[in-house]
Coordinates of C-alpha atoms and ligand atoms in Angstrom, one line a residue:
M21 CA -32.1 -0.7 -3.0
P22 CA -29.5 -1.3 -0.3
L23 CA -28.0 -4.8 -1.7
K24 CA -26.7 -4.6 -5.4
T25 CA -26.3 -7.9 -7.5
K26 CA -23.2 -8.7 -8.6
E27 CA -24.3 -7.4 -12.4
E28 CA -25.7 -4.1 -11.0
Y29 CA -22.3 -3.5 -9.4
I30 CA -20.2 -4.2 -12.7
E31 CA -22.6 -2.1 -14.8
S32 CA -22.2 0.8 -12.0
L33 CA -18.8 0.8 -12.4
R34 CA -19.2 1.1 -16.4
K35 CA -21.0 4.3 -15.9
M36 CA -18.1 5.5 -14.1
K37 CA -15.5 7.9 -15.6
F38 CA -12.1 7.4 -14.1
K39 CA -8.9 8.7 -15.8
L40 CA -6.8 5.7 -15.9
Y41 CA -3.2 4.7 -17.2
L42 CA -1.9 1.2 -17.7
F43 CA 1.4 0.3 -19.4
G44 CA 1.8 4.2 -20.5
E45 CA -1.9 4.4 -22.1
R46 CA -5.2 5.9 -21.3
V47 CA -7.4 3.0 -20.2
E48 CA -11.0 3.8 -21.5
N49 CA -13.1 0.8 -20.7
I50 CA -12.0 -0.4 -17.5
V51 CA -14.9 -2.8 -17.1
D52 CA -13.9 -5.0 -19.8
N53 CA -9.8 -4.5 -19.7
P54 CA -8.2 -8.0 -19.5
I55 CA -5.5 -6.9 -17.1
V56 CA -8.3 -5.5 -14.6
R57 CA -11.0 -7.4 -15.0
P58 CA -10.3 -10.3 -12.8
S59 CA -10.0 -7.9 -9.7
M60 CA -13.1 -6.6 -10.6
N61 CA -14.2 -10.2 -10.2
S62 CA -13.1 -10.6 -7.0
V63 CA -14.8 -7.2 -5.7
A64 CA -18.1 -8.7 -7.5
M65 CA -17.9 -12.1 -5.2
T66 CA -18.9 -9.6 -2.3
Y67 CA -21.8 -8.4 -4.1
E68 CA -22.7 -12.3 -5.1
L69 CA -22.3 -13.8 -2.1
A70 CA -24.6 -11.3 -0.4
H71 CA -27.3 -12.8 -2.2
D72 CA -26.9 -16.7 -1.4
P73 CA -28.6 -18.0 1.6
Q74 CA -26.0 -20.2 2.7
Y75 CA -23.7 -17.1 3.4
E76 CA -26.6 -14.2 4.5
D77 CA -25.8 -14.0 7.8
L78 CA -21.8 -13.6 7.3
M79 CA -22.2 -11.7 4.3
T80 CA -25.2 -9.3 5.5
A81 CA -26.2 -7.4 8.4
T82 CA -28.7 -5.0 9.5
S83 CA -28.0 -1.3 9.2
S84 CA -27.5 0.5 12.8
L85 CA -28.2 3.7 11.2
T86 CA -31.9 2.1 9.1
G87 CA -32.7 -0.9 10.5
K88 CA -32.3 -2.3 6.7
K89 CA -30.5 -5.3 5.6
I90 CA -27.0 -4.1 4.1
N91 CA -23.5 -5.6 2.6
R92 CA -21.4 -6.2 6.1
F93 CA -19.0 -4.4 3.8
C94 CA -21.1 -1.2 4.5
H95 CA -21.6 -1.6 8.3
L96 CA -20.5 -0.3 11.4
H97 CA -19.4 -3.2 14.1
Q98 CA -21.8 -3.1 16.9
S99 CA -20.9 -6.0 18.9
H100 CA -18.1 -8.4 19.3
D101 CA -20.4 -10.9 17.2
D102 CA -20.0 -8.1 14.1
L103 CA -16.5 -8.3 14.7
V104 CA -16.4 -12.3 14.5
K105 CA -18.4 -12.5 11.6
K106 CA -16.3 -9.7 9.6
V107 CA -13.1 -12.3 9.8
K108 CA -15.1 -15.4 9.0
M109 CA -17.1 -13.4 6.0
L110 CA -13.0 -12.4 4.9
R111 CA -12.1 -15.7 5.5
L112 CA -14.8 -17.2 2.9
L113 CA -13.8 -14.6 0.3
G114 CA -10.5 -15.5 0.4
Q115 CA -11.2 -19.2 -0.3
K116 CA -13.9 -17.9 -3.0
T117 CA -11.1 -15.8 -4.6
A118 CA -7.7 -17.1 -3.7
S119 CA -6.7 -13.2 -4.0
C120 CA -7.2 -9.8 -2.4
F121 CA -11.1 -8.4 -2.9
Q122 CA -9.9 -4.9 -2.1
R123 CA -13.3 -4.1 -0.7
C124 CA -12.0 -4.2 3.4
V125 CA -10.0 -1.5 3.1
G126 CA -13.4 0.9 2.9
M127 CA -15.2 -1.1 5.4
D128 CA -12.3 -1.0 7.9
A129 CA -11.8 3.2 6.8
I130 CA -15.4 4.0 7.7
N131 CA -15.4 2.1 11.2
A132 CA -12.0 4.0 12.1
V133 CA -13.7 7.2 10.7
D134 CA -16.9 7.1 12.5
S135 CA -15.4 6.3 16.1
T136 CA -12.6 9.4 15.3
T137 CA -14.9 12.0 13.9
Y138 CA -17.6 11.4 16.7
E139 CA -14.1 12.2 19.4
I140 CA -13.1 14.9 17.3
D141 CA -16.4 16.6 18.0
Q142 CA -16.8 16.0 21.4
K143 CA -13.2 18.0 22.0
Y144 CA -14.3 20.6 19.4
G145 CA -17.7 21.1 18.9
T146 CA -17.4 20.2 15.4
E147 CA -19.6 18.4 12.8
Y148 CA -18.0 15.9 11.1
H149 CA -19.8 13.4 12.4
K150 CA -22.7 14.4 11.3
R151 CA -21.7 15.1 8.2
F152 CA -19.5 11.7 8.1
R153 CA -22.8 9.6 9.0
N154 CA -24.8 11.4 5.9
W155 CA -22.4 10.0 3.7
L156 CA -22.2 6.8 5.3
L157 CA -26.5 6.6 4.7
K158 CA -25.4 7.0 1.1
M159 CA -23.1 4.3 1.3
Q160 CA -25.3 2.0 2.8
E161 CA -28.4 2.7 0.5
N162 CA -26.3 2.6 -2.8
D163 CA -24.1 -0.3 -1.5
W164 CA -20.6 1.4 -2.4
T165 CA -17.2 -0.1 -2.6
V166 CA -15.4 2.2 -1.1
D167 CA -11.7 2.9 -1.3
G168 CA -9.9 3.6 2.2
A169 CA -7.1 5.6 1.3
M170 CA -4.3 5.8 4.0
T171 CA -0.9 5.4 2.6
D172 CA 0.9 8.7 1.5
P173 CA 4.4 8.4 -1.1
K174 CA 6.2 9.9 2.1
G175 CA 9.3 10.8 0.7
D176 CA 12.2 11.3 2.9
R177 CA 11.5 9.2 5.7
S178 CA 13.3 11.1 8.5
L179 CA 11.2 14.2 7.6
S180 CA 7.7 14.9 8.5
P181 CA 5.2 15.8 5.8
S182 CA 5.8 19.9 6.6
Q183 CA 9.6 19.0 6.5
Q184 CA 9.7 17.8 3.4
K185 CA 11.6 19.4 0.5
D186 CA 8.5 18.3 -1.8
P187 CA 5.4 19.9 0.2
D188 CA 3.1 17.6 -1.4
M189 CA 4.5 14.1 -0.4
F190 CA 1.4 13.9 1.7
V191 CA -2.0 14.9 1.0
H192 CA -2.9 18.4 2.1
V193 CA -5.0 21.2 1.5
I194 CA -3.6 24.1 -0.6
E195 CA -6.4 26.3 -0.8
E196 CA -9.6 26.6 1.2
R197 CA -12.8 28.2 0.1
K198 CA -16.3 29.4 1.0
D199 CA -17.7 26.1 -0.2
G200 CA -14.8 23.5 0.2
I201 CA -11.4 23.2 -0.2
I202 CA -8.8 22.0 -2.8
V203 CA -6.3 19.4 -1.8
R204 CA -3.1 17.8 -3.4
G205 CA -1.0 15.0 -3.0
A206 CA -0.9 11.2 -4.2
K207 CA -1.6 7.8 -2.5
C208 CA 0.7 5.0 -2.9
H209 CA -0.7 1.6 -3.8
Q210 CA -4.1 2.0 -3.1
T211 CA -6.0 -1.7 -3.0
G212 CA -9.1 -1.8 -5.3
A213 CA -9.0 1.9 -6.2
L214 CA -10.5 1.1 -9.7
N215 CA -13.4 -1.1 -8.8
S216 CA -14.2 1.3 -6.1
H217 CA -16.8 3.9 -6.2
E218 CA -15.6 6.5 -3.8
I219 CA -12.5 7.2 -2.0
L220 CA -12.1 7.8 1.3
I221 CA -8.8 9.7 2.3
M222 CA -7.3 9.6 6.1
P223 CA -4.3 10.8 7.0
T224 CA -1.2 8.2 7.3
I225 CA 0.7 8.9 10.2
A226 CA 0.1 11.0 13.8
M227 CA 1.1 14.7 13.2
G228 CA 1.9 18.0 15.0
E229 CA 0.9 21.5 14.7
A230 CA 3.3 22.2 12.3
D231 CA 1.7 19.6 10.0
K232 CA -1.8 20.6 10.3
D233 CA -2.3 20.9 6.8
Y234 CA -2.1 17.4 6.1
A235 CA -4.0 16.6 9.0
I236 CA -7.0 15.8 6.7
S237 CA -9.7 13.0 5.9
F238 CA -12.4 13.7 3.2
A239 CA -14.4 11.6 0.5
L240 CA -15.0 11.5 -3.0
P241 CA -16.2 10.0 -5.9
A242 CA -13.7 7.8 -7.4
D243 CA -13.9 9.5 -10.8
S244 CA -13.8 13.1 -9.4
E245 CA -12.2 15.8 -11.9
G246 CA -8.6 16.0 -11.0
I247 CA -8.1 11.8 -10.1
I248 CA -5.5 10.1 -11.9
Y249 CA -5.1 6.8 -11.6
I250 CA -1.7 4.6 -12.8
Y251 CA -2.1 0.9 -12.0
G252 CA 0.4 -1.1 -10.3
R253 CA 2.6 -3.9 -12.3
Q254 CA 2.3 -7.4 -11.1
S255 CA 4.5 -10.6 -11.6
C256 CA 3.3 -12.5 -14.8
D257 CA 0.6 -9.7 -15.4
T258 CA 0.5 -10.0 -19.0
R259 CA 0.1 -13.6 -19.2
K260 CA -3.8 -12.2 -19.3
L261 CA -3.6 -10.8 -22.5
E262 CA -2.4 -14.5 -23.9
E263 CA -4.9 -16.7 -25.5
G264 CA -6.0 -19.5 -22.7
T265 CA -6.3 -19.9 -19.2
M266 CA -4.2 -22.5 -17.9
D267 CA -1.2 -20.2 -17.4
L268 CA -2.9 -17.8 -15.3
G269 CA -3.1 -20.4 -12.5
N270 CA -6.5 -18.4 -11.7
A271 CA -7.8 -17.0 -14.7
Q272 CA -11.2 -15.7 -12.8
F273 CA -10.0 -13.4 -9.7
G274 CA -7.0 -11.2 -8.6
G275 CA -6.7 -7.9 -6.9
H276 CA -5.0 -4.7 -7.8
E277 CA -3.1 -1.7 -6.2
S278 CA -2.6 1.7 -8.3
L279 CA -1.1 5.1 -7.6
V280 CA -3.9 7.5 -6.9
I281 CA -3.3 11.2 -7.9
L282 CA -5.2 14.1 -6.8
D283 CA -4.3 17.2 -8.4
N284 CA -5.8 20.2 -7.2
V285 CA -8.7 18.6 -6.4
F286 CA -12.2 20.2 -5.3
V287 CA -13.7 18.8 -2.0
P288 CA -17.2 20.0 -0.8
W289 CA -17.3 20.9 3.4
E290 CA -20.1 18.3 3.5
R291 CA -17.7 15.9 2.5
V292 CA -14.7 16.8 4.8
F293 CA -14.3 14.6 8.0
M294 CA -10.9 16.4 9.5
Y295 CA -9.8 19.2 9.2
K296 CA -6.2 19.9 10.6
E297 CA -7.3 18.4 14.2
Y298 CA -3.6 17.3 14.0
D299 CA -4.2 15.9 17.5
F300 CA -6.3 13.0 16.2
S301 CA -4.1 11.8 13.4
G302 CA -2.8 9.2 15.4
M303 CA -6.0 8.1 16.4
L304 CA -7.6 7.5 13.0
V305 CA -4.2 6.0 11.9
E306 CA -4.1 3.7 14.6
R307 CA -7.7 2.2 14.3
F308 CA -7.5 2.1 10.8
A309 CA -4.7 0.1 10.6
G310 CA -5.8 -2.1 13.6
Y311 CA -9.2 -2.8 11.6
H312 CA -7.1 -3.8 8.7
R313 CA -4.8 -5.8 10.5
Q314 CA -7.8 -7.5 12.3
S315 CA -8.8 -8.3 8.7
Y316 CA -5.6 -10.1 7.9
G317 CA -6.7 -12.7 10.1
G318 CA -9.5 -13.8 7.7
C319 CA -8.8 -13.0 4.0
K320 CA -5.3 -14.2 4.1
V321 CA -6.7 -17.5 6.1
G322 CA -8.9 -18.2 3.2
V323 CA -6.0 -17.7 0.5
G324 CA -4.1 -20.1 2.7
D325 CA -6.8 -22.7 2.7
V326 CA -6.9 -22.6 -1.3
L327 CA -2.7 -22.9 -1.2
I328 CA -3.0 -25.9 1.2
G329 CA -5.6 -27.8 -0.7
A330 CA -3.6 -26.9 -4.0
A331 CA -0.2 -28.4 -2.2
A332 CA -2.4 -31.5 -0.9
L333 CA -3.5 -32.3 -4.5
A334 CA 0.0 -31.4 -6.0
A335 CA 1.3 -34.2 -3.5
D336 CA -2.1 -36.8 -4.5
Y337 CA -0.8 -36.0 -8.6
N338 CA 2.7 -37.0 -7.7
G339 CA 1.7 -40.1 -6.0
A340 CA 3.4 -38.4 -2.5
S341 CA 0.6 -37.9 -0.5
K342 CA 1.2 -41.0 1.8
A343 CA 4.9 -40.1 2.6
S344 CA 5.1 -38.9 6.4
H345 CA 6.9 -35.7 5.3
I346 CA 4.6 -34.7 3.2
K347 CA 1.7 -35.4 5.5
D348 CA 3.7 -33.5 8.1
K349 CA 4.4 -30.6 5.8
L350 CA 0.6 -29.7 5.1
I351 CA -0.3 -30.1 9.1
E352 CA 2.5 -27.3 9.6
M353 CA 0.9 -25.5 7.1
T354 CA -2.4 -25.9 9.0
H355 CA -1.1 -25.2 12.3
L356 CA 0.5 -21.5 10.8
N357 CA -2.8 -20.9 8.8
E358 CA -4.9 -21.5 11.8
T359 CA -2.8 -19.5 14.5
L360 CA -3.3 -16.4 11.7
Y361 CA -6.9 -17.2 12.2
A362 CA -6.9 -17.6 16.0
C363 CA -5.8 -14.2 15.9
G364 CA -8.1 -13.0 14.1
I365 CA -11.2 -14.1 15.8
A366 CA -9.1 -13.4 19.3
C367 CA -8.9 -9.9 18.9
S368 CA -12.7 -9.5 17.6
C369 CA -13.6 -11.3 20.6
Q370 CA -11.7 -8.6 23.0
G371 CA -12.8 -5.7 21.2
R372 CA -14.6 -2.9 22.9
P373 CA -17.2 -0.5 22.2
T374 CA -16.0 3.3 21.5
A375 CA -17.8 6.1 22.5
T376 CA -20.1 6.1 19.3
G377 CA -21.0 2.8 19.6
T378 CA -19.0 1.2 16.9
Y379 CA -17.2 -1.7 18.4
L380 CA -13.3 -1.6 18.2
I381 CA -11.0 -4.4 18.0
D382 CA -8.2 -5.0 20.7
L383 CA -5.8 -3.2 19.1
L384 CA -2.7 -5.3 21.0
L385 CA -3.9 -8.8 19.7
A386 CA -4.9 -7.0 15.6
N387 CA -1.0 -6.3 15.7
V388 CA -0.1 -9.2 16.5
C389 CA -2.3 -11.0 14.4
K390 CA -0.7 -8.9 11.5
Q391 CA 2.9 -9.3 12.9
N392 CA 2.5 -13.2 12.6
V393 CA 1.1 -12.4 9.0
T394 CA 4.6 -10.8 8.0
R395 CA 5.8 -14.6 8.4
F396 CA 3.5 -17.3 8.5
P397 CA 2.3 -16.7 4.4
Y398 CA 6.0 -16.8 3.8
E399 CA 6.8 -20.6 5.4
I400 CA 3.5 -21.9 4.1
A401 CA 4.4 -20.8 0.7
R402 CA 7.9 -22.3 1.0
L403 CA 6.2 -25.3 2.0
A404 CA 3.6 -25.4 -1.0
E405 CA 6.8 -25.0 -3.3
D406 CA 8.8 -27.4 -1.5
I407 CA 5.5 -30.0 -2.1
A408 CA 4.9 -29.1 -5.8
G409 CA 8.7 -29.1 -6.8
G410 CA 10.6 -27.6 -9.6
L411 CA 8.4 -28.2 -12.3
M412 CA 6.1 -25.3 -11.0
V413 CA 8.5 -23.2 -12.4
T414 CA 10.0 -25.1 -15.5
M415 CA 6.8 -26.7 -17.2
P416 CA 6.0 -25.7 -20.8
S417 CA 3.1 -23.4 -21.6
E418 CA -0.5 -24.3 -22.3
K419 CA 0.0 -23.4 -26.2
D420 CA 2.8 -26.5 -25.7
L421 CA 0.3 -28.9 -24.1
K422 CA -2.2 -28.1 -26.8
N423 CA 0.4 -28.3 -29.9
P424 CA -1.0 -30.8 -32.1
E425 CA 3.0 -31.7 -32.7
I426 CA 4.7 -31.7 -29.4
G427 CA 1.6 -31.7 -26.9
H428 CA 1.5 -35.6 -27.1
Y429 CA 5.4 -35.6 -25.5
V430 CA 4.2 -32.9 -22.8
E431 CA 1.0 -35.1 -22.0
K432 CA 3.1 -38.4 -21.7
Y433 CA 6.1 -36.9 -19.4
L434 CA 4.7 -34.3 -17.5
R435 CA 1.6 -37.1 -16.2
G436 CA 2.2 -38.3 -12.4
V437 CA -0.1 -40.8 -11.2
F438 CA -1.3 -42.5 -14.3
E439 CA -5.0 -42.3 -13.7
I440 CA -4.9 -38.3 -13.3
P441 CA -4.7 -36.2 -16.5
T442 CA -1.7 -33.9 -16.9
E443 CA -3.3 -31.1 -17.1
H444 CA -4.9 -31.3 -13.9
R445 CA -1.3 -31.5 -12.7
L446 CA -0.1 -28.7 -14.7
R447 CA -3.4 -26.8 -13.8
I448 CA -2.7 -27.1 -10.0
L449 CA 1.2 -26.7 -10.6
R450 CA 0.2 -23.0 -11.8
L451 CA -2.6 -22.4 -9.2
I452 CA 0.6 -22.6 -6.8
E453 CA 2.8 -20.4 -9.3
N454 CA 0.1 -17.7 -9.0
L455 CA -0.1 -17.4 -5.3
T456 CA 3.7 -17.6 -4.5
L457 CA 5.3 -16.0 -7.5
G458 CA 2.6 -14.7 -10.0
T459 CA -0.2 -11.9 -10.3
A460 CA -1.5 -13.2 -6.6
A461 CA 1.6 -13.2 -5.2
V462 CA 1.4 -9.3 -4.3
G463 CA -1.9 -10.2 -2.2
Y464 CA -0.2 -13.4 -0.2
R465 CA 3.0 -12.2 0.3
T466 CA 4.7 -8.9 0.0
E467 CA 1.1 -7.6 1.2
S468 CA 1.2 -9.6 3.7
M469 CA 4.6 -8.2 4.4
H470 CA 3.6 -4.5 3.9
G471 CA -0.4 -4.1 4.2
A472 CA -1.9 -2.8 7.1
G473 CA 1.5 -1.5 7.5
S474 CA 4.8 -2.8 7.8
P475 CA 6.3 -5.2 10.3
Q476 CA 8.0 -2.4 12.1
A477 CA 4.7 -0.8 12.8
Q478 CA 3.2 -2.9 14.3
R479 CA 6.0 -3.9 16.6
I480 CA 6.0 0.1 17.7
V481 CA 1.8 -0.6 18.6
I482 CA 2.7 -3.9 20.3
S483 CA 5.0 -1.9 22.1
R484 CA 3.1 0.7 23.4
Q485 CA 0.4 -1.6 24.4
A486 CA 2.6 -4.7 26.3
N487 CA 2.5 -2.6 29.4
F488 CA 5.9 -3.7 30.7
N489 CA 5.6 -1.9 34.3
A490 CA 2.5 -4.6 34.7
K491 CA 4.5 -7.5 34.3
K492 CA 7.6 -6.2 35.9
E493 CA 5.0 -5.6 39.1
L494 CA 4.0 -9.5 38.8
A495 CA 7.7 -10.8 38.6
K496 CA 8.5 -8.7 41.6
K497 CA 5.3 -10.0 43.8
I498 CA 6.6 -13.6 42.7
A499 CA 10.0 -13.1 43.8
G500 CA 9.4 -11.5 47.0
I501 CA 11.1 -8.2 46.3
T502 CA 9.4 -5.2 48.1
E503 CA 10.1 -1.9 47.8
Ligands
LIG629 FE1 -9.2 -7.2 2.4 FE2 -7.4 -8.6 2.8 FE3 -7.3 -7.4 0.3 FE4 -6.9 -6.2 3.0 S1 -5.6 -7.5 1.5 S2 -8.3 -5.3 1.2 S3 -8.4 -7.1 4.1 S4 -8.5 -8.9 1.0
LIG630 FE1 -4.7 -5.1 1.9

């Protein structure tokens, strides 16, 4: 059955045997863990909305491999329309979860690996593409969530993988066997790793011949023997262990990242999609990063929609919504947010088919998109904090509000507009706090900076794609310079 329900998704994770450490302890029941669960709920939304007729067009697609209806997160983009719908789908999910819903890394990885394996086979006569498509069929058939895993620890940034003092700073092959390979290393800040059925490993940088043992790509069940997960802390995460929901700001949804260790893990050959073809490592990185930089023109915009809405409500509840500077700040937030969306849509419309038919975004515009994402959410968050006022970070807890002795003081003195219950005002401020300083700030702020590559990584692609020589020729012609 290609379209899992939300419940089937959660039950499928219950059957998995992850080796997870959180706060220094092994976690056996991940599905019901209060720290992890909100992030699982976010991914579950990608399953739930696929069954909603209202969103069918965005959330599902017709498989180019089987002709069956599948979740768009398992789809190979076949047209500009597919690329545009992807961005719209991510905006929708950002609006519904106000967090990182994690499943996009797998979608971006399959599209990048699909076209790259085809091109490796063209050059070397290998059979990676066939192997990959066989695995992809299973992904589509089982409606898997896949952790597209790229970022290695990288150690000393001035050294290449093979020059590192510790050879495990990049994932590499340590033994070749008749039936497969043994790999070792780690992937850092892996989004949604524990909410995934499979992990699809890719190299993290362009490589030379000396690094060929590191130029590998493969897929594994996410709970394979030898994979260890260490959960990433988030600001205010232990509030999830408290009673009540108000202080969380967003009690239902969240995101997560973890450090994923591959401790001598066996990978059978049929799951190996690149093996030492170091000259294709750069292509795979550029394509995956390009797709994920496009993604941010959708997901961050959807979360931005919620933050703008929260700021507008905070102004309403303060009685400030008619002030011209407040109106102007909300307009500025919207302008910035829609600029990100415009970039996401533009790089999709300007995409092109690769040799295998899978569509790739326009790389220059996708990198411009992400470069703006490293800046605009910060300004949107600053304006939201400006509108929210200082109470957002000084207000008492939910327990104080509900305390029979002093709750009435909180109720009385923290009321804004008289007709609005104090609790509503506090709830909206907690949501803004969550998005700008709390658990969701990982996704909306720092991930906007570093996710899909840090700002400098986009500037490198922008400089490569800028074609300054063509621009110089334009200027010479206009200026009447002939040589
Ligand atoms: Fe998806 Fe955005 Fe999270 Fe990346 S940051 S996984 S694009 S929601
Ligand atoms: Fe991300």
